mmCIF file of C-alpha atoms in Angstrom:
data_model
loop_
_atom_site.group_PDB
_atom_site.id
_atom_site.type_symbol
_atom_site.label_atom_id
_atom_site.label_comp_id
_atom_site.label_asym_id
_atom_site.label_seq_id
_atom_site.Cartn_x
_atom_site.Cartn_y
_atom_site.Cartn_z
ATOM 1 C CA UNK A 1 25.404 34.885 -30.386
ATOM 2 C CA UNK A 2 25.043 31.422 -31.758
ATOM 3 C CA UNK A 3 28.286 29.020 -32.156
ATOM 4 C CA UNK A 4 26.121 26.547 -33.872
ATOM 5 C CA UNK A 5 27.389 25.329 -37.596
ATOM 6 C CA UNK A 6 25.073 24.160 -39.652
ATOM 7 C CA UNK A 7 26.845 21.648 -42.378
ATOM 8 C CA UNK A 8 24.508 19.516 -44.550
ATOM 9 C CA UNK A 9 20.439 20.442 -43.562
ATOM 10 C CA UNK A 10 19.495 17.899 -46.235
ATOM 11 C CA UNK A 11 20.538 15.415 -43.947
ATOM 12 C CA UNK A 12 17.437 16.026 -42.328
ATOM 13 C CA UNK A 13 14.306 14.554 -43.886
ATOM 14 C CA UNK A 14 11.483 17.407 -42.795
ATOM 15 C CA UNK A 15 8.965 14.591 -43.309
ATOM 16 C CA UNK A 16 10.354 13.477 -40.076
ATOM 17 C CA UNK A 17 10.538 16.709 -38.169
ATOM 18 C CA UNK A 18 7.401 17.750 -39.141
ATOM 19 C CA UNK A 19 5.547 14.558 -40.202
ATOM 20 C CA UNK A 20 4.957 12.757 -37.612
ATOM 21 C CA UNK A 21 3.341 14.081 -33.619
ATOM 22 C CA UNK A 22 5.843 12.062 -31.535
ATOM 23 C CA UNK A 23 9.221 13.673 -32.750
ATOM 24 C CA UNK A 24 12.926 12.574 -32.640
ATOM 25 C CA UNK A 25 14.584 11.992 -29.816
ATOM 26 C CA UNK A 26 17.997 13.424 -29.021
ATOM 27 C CA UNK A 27 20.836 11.564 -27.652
ATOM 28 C CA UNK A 28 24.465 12.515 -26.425
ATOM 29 C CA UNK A 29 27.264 11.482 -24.792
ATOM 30 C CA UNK A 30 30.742 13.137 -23.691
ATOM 31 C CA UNK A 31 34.088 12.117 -23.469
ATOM 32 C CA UNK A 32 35.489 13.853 -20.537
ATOM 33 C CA UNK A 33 34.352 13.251 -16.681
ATOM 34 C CA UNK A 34 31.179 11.411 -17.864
ATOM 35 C CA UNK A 35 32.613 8.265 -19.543
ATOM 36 C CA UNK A 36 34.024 5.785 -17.856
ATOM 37 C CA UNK A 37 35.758 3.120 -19.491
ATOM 38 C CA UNK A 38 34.668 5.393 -22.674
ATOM 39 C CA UNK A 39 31.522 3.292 -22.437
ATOM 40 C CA UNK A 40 29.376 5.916 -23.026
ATOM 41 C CA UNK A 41 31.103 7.549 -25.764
ATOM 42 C CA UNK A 42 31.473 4.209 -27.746
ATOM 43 C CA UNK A 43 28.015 3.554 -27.084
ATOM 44 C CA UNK A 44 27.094 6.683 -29.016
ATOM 45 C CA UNK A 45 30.212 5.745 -31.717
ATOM 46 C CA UNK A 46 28.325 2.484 -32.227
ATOM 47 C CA UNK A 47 24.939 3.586 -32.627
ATOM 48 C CA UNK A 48 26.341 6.174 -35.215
ATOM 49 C CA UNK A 49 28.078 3.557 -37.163
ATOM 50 C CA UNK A 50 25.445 1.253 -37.061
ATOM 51 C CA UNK A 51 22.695 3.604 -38.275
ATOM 52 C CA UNK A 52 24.798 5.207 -41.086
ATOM 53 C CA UNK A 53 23.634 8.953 -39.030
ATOM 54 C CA UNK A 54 25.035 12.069 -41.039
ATOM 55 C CA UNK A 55 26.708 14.804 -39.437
ATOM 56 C CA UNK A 56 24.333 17.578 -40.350
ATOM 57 C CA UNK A 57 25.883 20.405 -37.356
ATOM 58 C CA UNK A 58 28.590 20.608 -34.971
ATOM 59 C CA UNK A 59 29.068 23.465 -32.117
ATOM 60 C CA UNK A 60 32.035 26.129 -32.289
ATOM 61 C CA UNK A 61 34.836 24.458 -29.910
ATOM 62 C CA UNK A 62 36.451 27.826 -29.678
ATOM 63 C CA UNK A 63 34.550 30.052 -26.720
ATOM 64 C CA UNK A 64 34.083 26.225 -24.248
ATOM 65 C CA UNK A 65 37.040 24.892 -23.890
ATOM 66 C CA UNK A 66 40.427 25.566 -22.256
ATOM 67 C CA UNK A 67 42.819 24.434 -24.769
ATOM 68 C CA UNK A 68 45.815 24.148 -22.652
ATOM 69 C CA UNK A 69 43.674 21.237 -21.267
ATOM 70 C CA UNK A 70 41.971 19.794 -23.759
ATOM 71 C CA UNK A 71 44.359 20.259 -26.367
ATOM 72 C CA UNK A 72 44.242 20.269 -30.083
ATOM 73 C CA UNK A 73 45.842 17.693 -32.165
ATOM 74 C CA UNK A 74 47.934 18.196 -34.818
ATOM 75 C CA UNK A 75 48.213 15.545 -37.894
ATOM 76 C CA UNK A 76 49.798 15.439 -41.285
ATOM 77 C CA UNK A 77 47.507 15.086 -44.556
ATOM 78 C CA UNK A 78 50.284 12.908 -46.406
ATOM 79 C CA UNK A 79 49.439 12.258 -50.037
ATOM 80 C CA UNK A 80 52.145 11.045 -50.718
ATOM 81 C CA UNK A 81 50.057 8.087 -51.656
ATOM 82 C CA UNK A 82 49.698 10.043 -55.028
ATOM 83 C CA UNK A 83 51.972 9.742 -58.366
ATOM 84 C CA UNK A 84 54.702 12.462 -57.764
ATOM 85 C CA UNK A 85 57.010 12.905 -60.637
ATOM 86 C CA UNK A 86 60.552 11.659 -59.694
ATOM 87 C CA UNK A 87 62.589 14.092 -57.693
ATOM 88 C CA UNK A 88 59.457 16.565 -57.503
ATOM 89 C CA UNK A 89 59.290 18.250 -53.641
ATOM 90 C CA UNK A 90 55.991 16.768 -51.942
ATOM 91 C CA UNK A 91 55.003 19.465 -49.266
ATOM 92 C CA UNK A 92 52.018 17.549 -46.794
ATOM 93 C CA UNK A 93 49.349 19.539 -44.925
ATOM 94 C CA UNK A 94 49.264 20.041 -41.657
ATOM 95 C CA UNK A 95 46.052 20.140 -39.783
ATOM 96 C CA UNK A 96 44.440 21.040 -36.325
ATOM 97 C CA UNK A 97 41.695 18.940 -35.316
ATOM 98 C CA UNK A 98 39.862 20.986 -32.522
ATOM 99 C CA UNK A 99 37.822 19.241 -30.041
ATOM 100 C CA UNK A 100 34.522 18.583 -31.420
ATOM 101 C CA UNK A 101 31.229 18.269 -30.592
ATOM 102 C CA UNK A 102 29.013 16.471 -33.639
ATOM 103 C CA UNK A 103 25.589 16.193 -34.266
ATOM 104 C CA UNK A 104 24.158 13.362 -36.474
ATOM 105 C CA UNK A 105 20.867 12.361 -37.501
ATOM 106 C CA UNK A 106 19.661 8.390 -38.156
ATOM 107 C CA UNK A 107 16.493 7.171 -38.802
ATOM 108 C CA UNK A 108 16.352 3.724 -37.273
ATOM 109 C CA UNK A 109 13.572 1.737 -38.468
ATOM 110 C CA UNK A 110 10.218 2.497 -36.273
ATOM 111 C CA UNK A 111 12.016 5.650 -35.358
ATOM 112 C CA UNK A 112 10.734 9.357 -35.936
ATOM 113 C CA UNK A 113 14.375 9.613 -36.023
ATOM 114 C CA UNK A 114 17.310 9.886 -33.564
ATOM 115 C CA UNK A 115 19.771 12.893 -33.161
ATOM 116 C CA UNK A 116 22.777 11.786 -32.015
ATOM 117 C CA UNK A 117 25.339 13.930 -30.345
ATOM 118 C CA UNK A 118 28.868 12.737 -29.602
ATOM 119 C CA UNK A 119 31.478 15.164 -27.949
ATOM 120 C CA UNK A 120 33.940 16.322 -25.207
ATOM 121 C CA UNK A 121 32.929 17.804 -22.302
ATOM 122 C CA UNK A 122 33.638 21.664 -22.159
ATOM 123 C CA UNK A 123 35.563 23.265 -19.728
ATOM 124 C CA UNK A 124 34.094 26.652 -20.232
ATOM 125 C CA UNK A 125 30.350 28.057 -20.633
ATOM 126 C CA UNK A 126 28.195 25.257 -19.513
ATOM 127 C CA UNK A 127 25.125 27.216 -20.073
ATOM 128 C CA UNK A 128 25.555 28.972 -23.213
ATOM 129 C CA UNK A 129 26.678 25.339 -24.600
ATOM 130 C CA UNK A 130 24.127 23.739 -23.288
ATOM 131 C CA UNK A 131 21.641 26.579 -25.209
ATOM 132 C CA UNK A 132 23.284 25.360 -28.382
ATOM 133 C CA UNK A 133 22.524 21.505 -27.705
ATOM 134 C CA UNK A 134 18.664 22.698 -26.825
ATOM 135 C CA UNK A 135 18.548 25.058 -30.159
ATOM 136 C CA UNK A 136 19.000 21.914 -32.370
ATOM 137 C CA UNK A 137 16.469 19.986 -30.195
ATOM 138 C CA UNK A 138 14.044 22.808 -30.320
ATOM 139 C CA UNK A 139 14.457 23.633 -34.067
ATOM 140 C CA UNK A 140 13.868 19.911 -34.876
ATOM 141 C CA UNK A 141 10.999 19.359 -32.209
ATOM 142 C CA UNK A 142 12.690 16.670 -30.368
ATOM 143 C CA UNK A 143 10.063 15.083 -28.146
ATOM 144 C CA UNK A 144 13.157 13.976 -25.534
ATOM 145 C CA UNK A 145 16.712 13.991 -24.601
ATOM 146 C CA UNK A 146 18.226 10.936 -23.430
ATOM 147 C CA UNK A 147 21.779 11.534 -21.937
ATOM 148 C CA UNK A 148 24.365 8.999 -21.430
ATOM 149 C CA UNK A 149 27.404 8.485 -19.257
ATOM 150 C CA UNK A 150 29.379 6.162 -17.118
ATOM 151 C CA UNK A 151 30.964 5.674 -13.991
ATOM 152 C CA UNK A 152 33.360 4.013 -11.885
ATOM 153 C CA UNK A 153 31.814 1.646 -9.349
ATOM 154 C CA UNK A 154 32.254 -1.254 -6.903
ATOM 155 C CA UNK A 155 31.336 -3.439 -9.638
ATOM 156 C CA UNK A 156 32.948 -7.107 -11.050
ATOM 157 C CA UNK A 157 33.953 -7.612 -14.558
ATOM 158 C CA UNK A 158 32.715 -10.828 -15.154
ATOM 159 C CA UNK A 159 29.238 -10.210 -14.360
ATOM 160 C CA UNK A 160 26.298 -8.275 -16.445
ATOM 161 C CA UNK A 161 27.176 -4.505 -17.039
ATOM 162 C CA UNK A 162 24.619 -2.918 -14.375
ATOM 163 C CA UNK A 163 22.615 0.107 -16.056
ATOM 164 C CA UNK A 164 20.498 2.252 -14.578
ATOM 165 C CA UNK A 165 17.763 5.117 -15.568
ATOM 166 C CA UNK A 166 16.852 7.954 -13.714
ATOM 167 C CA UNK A 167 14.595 10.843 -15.189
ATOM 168 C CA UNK A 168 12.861 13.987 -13.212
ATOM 169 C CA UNK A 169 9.815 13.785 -15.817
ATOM 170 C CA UNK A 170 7.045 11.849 -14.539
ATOM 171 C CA UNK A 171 5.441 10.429 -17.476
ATOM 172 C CA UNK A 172 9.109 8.991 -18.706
ATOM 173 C CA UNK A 173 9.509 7.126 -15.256
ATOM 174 C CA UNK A 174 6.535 5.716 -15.534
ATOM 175 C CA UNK A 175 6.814 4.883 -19.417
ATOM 176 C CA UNK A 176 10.609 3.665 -19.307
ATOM 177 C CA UNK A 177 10.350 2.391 -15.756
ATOM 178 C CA UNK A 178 13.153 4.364 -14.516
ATOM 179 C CA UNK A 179 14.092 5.944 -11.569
ATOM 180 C CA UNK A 180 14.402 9.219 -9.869
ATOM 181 C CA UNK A 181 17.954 10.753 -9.164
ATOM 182 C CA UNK A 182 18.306 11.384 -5.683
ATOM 183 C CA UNK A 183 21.478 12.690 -5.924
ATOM 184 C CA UNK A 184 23.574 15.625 -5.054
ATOM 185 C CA UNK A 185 26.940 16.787 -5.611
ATOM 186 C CA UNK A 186 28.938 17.456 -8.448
ATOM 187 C CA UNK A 187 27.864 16.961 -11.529
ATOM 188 C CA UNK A 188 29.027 17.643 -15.705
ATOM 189 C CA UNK A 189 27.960 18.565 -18.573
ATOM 190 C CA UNK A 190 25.082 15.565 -18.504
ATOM 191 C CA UNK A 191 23.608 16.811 -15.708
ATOM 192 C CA UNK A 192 23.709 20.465 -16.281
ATOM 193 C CA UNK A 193 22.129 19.803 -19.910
ATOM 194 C CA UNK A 194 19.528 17.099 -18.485
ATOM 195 C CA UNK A 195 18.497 20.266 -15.700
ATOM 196 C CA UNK A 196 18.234 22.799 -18.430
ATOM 197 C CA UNK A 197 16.170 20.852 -20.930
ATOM 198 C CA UNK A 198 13.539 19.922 -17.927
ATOM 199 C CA UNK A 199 13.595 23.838 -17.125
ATOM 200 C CA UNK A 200 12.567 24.673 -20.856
ATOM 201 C CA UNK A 201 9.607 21.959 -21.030
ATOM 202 C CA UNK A 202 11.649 19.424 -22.722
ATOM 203 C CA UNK A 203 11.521 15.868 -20.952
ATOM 204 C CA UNK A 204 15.167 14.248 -20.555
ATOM 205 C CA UNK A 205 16.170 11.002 -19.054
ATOM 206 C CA UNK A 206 19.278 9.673 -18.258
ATOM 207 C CA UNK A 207 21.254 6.650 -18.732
ATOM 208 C CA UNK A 208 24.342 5.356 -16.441
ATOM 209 C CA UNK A 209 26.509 2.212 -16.881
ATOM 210 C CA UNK A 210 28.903 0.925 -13.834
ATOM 211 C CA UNK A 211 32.082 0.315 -14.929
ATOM 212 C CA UNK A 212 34.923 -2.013 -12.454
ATOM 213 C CA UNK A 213 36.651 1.001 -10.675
ATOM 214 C CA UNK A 214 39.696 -1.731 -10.351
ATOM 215 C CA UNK A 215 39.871 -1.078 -14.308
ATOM 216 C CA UNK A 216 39.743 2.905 -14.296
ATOM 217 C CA UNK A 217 41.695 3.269 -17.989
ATOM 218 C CA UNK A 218 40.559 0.270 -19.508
ATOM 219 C CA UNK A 219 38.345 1.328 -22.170
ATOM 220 C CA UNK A 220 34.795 -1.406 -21.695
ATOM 221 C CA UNK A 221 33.239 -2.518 -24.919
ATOM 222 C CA UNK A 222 31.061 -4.760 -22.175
ATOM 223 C CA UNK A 223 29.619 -1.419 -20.875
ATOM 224 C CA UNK A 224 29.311 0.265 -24.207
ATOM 225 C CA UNK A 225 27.573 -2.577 -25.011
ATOM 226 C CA UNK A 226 25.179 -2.496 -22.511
ATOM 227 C CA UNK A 227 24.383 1.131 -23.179
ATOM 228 C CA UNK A 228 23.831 0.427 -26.726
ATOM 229 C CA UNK A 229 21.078 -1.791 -25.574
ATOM 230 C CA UNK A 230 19.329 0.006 -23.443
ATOM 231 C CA UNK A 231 19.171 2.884 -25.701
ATOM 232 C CA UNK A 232 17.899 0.840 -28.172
ATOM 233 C CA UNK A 233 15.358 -0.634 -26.014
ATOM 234 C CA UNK A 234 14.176 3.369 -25.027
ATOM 235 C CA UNK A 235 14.071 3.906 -28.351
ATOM 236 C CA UNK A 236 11.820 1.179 -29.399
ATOM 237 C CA UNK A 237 14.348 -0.797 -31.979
ATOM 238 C CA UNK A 238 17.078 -3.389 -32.106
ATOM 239 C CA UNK A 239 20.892 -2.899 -32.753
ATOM 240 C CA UNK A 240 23.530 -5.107 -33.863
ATOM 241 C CA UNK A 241 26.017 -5.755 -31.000
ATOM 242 C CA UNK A 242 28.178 -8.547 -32.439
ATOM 243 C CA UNK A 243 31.285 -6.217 -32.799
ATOM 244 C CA UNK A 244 30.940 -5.081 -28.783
ATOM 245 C CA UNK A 245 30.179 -8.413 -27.865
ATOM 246 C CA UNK A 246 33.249 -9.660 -30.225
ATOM 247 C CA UNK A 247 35.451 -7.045 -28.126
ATOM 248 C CA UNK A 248 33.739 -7.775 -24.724
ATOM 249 C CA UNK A 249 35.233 -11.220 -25.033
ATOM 250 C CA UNK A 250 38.905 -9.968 -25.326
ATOM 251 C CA UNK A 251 38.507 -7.589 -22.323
ATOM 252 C CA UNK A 252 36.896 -10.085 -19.917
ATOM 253 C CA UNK A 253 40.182 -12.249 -20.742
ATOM 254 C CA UNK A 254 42.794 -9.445 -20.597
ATOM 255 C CA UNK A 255 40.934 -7.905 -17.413
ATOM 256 C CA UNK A 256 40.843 -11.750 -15.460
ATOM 257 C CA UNK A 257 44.440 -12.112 -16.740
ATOM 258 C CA UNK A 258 45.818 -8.740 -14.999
ATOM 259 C CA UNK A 259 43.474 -9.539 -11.883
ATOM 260 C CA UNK A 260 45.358 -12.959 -11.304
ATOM 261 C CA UNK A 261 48.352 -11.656 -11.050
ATOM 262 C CA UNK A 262 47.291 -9.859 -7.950
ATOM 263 C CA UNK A 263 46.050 -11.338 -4.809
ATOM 264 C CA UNK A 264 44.341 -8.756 -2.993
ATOM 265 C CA UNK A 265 42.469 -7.732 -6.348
ATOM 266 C CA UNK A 266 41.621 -11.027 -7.151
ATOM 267 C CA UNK A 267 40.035 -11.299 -3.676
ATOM 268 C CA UNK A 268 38.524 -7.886 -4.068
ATOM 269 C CA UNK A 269 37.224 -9.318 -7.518
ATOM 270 C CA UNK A 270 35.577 -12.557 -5.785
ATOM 271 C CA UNK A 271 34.162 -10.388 -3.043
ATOM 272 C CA UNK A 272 32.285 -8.438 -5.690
ATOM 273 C CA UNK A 273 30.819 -11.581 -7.333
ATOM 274 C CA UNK A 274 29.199 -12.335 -4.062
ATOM 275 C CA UNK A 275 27.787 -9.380 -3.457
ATOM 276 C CA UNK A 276 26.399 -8.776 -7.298
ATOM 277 C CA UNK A 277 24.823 -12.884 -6.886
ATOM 278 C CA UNK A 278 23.370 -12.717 -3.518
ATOM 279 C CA UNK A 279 21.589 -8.841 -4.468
#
């Protein structure tokens, strides 16, 4: 059984599914386990913004997630923005907004076009999830999957947002000069879904910002930032950052204001600055 929903196909131009040899390229990011600093997440918010992409599909929330922990939010349509005639009862909707997991297709310029996928990490059914993700790539011949995500690491704030690449296919190491993961341990929904594409023939890559593990709930613009470059620079096209970078400011100043006020962080801080300038 499929728990894909198909919303708007003519989102899709088919001249760029099936006009061109190279192909789209999917990419997706989670909130959830995978997203530090939501850096990934806004990364993928960004991109979406700034390429106008149209939600064409989103994946049935109700058989992956456990919603006594990722928990629906109810919200009030109020209209009461409207003309009502005096003394007239105004009843406002309610509404559940489900966790949700949205696909959107862009066509940046010098693009075959880019699928992007922004969600929450599932509790439930990694594999049968992951099936829907690789339907969509399948049905609209993506040529790649590029995951992204971020972490917490010994990293300072007021230095460049280290990113890093890793990928198990050969020919996109060599191409995009990244790495292979040598990892092992736990993993999410990135991992599981970067696994299961390579198993069914369809080259994925990864992408991985550091985010200051001093700053665990600070949401990073600076990382997003970074992300939104590098994606940008795997796919081959250039993005406006002046918003993150506009942001980035603000949390470098909030971030070295909270670390004064602390001694041992602030030496922590100034420890990490050494180490990023002599490496």
């Amino acid at each position: 059984m499929g728990y894909l929903e198909w919303h708007d196909r003519s989102a899709i131009p088919l001249e760029s599914v099936f006009g061109h040899d190279r192909g789209p390229t999917l990419v997706a990011a989670f909130e959830g386990w995978n997203d530090a600093g939501d850096a990934a997440t806004g990364a993928v918010e960004h991109l979406w913004e700034c390429w106008q992409a149209r939600t064409f599909a989103s994946i049935d929330p109700e058989e992956f997630y456990d919603f006594t922990a990722s928990r629906p939010q109810v919200r009030t349509d109020d209209d009461s923005g409207q003309a009502h005639d005096s003394g007239s009862a105004h009843d406002a909707r309610r509404t559940i907004d489900w966790p949700a997991n949205e696909l959107g297709w862009a066509t940046p310029a010098g693009t075959d076009g880019v699928v992007l996928l922004r969600g929450v990490e599932p509790q439930l059914r990694w594999r049968t999830f992951c099936d829907q993700v690789l339907t969509v790539a399948s049905d609209l011949r993506c040529a790649r999957i590029l995951t992204v995500g971020a972490l917490l690491a010994d990293v300072p704030h007021t230095r460049p947002t280290p990113v890093f690449g890793t990928s198990d296919d050969v020919n996109l190491r060599d191409r995009l000069a990244f790495d292979r993961s040598d990892y092992q341990g736990p993993t999410g929904i990135l991992g599981v879904l970067g696994v299961e594409s390579t198993s069914r023939g369809l080259p994925a890559a990864a992408l991985w910002a550091a985010v200051p593990s001093y700053a665990p709930s600070a949401p990073s613009p600076k990382a997003a930032g970074a992300l939104v470059e590098r994606i940008a620079a795997v796919l081959g096209v250039g993005v406006d950052t002046a918003s993150l970078d506009v942001s980035t400011v603000s949390y470098e100043r909030q971030l070295g204001q909270l670390v004064a006020e602390d001694d041992a962080t602030l030496e922590y801080v100034h420890l990490l600055e050494r180490q990023y300038d002599t490496s």
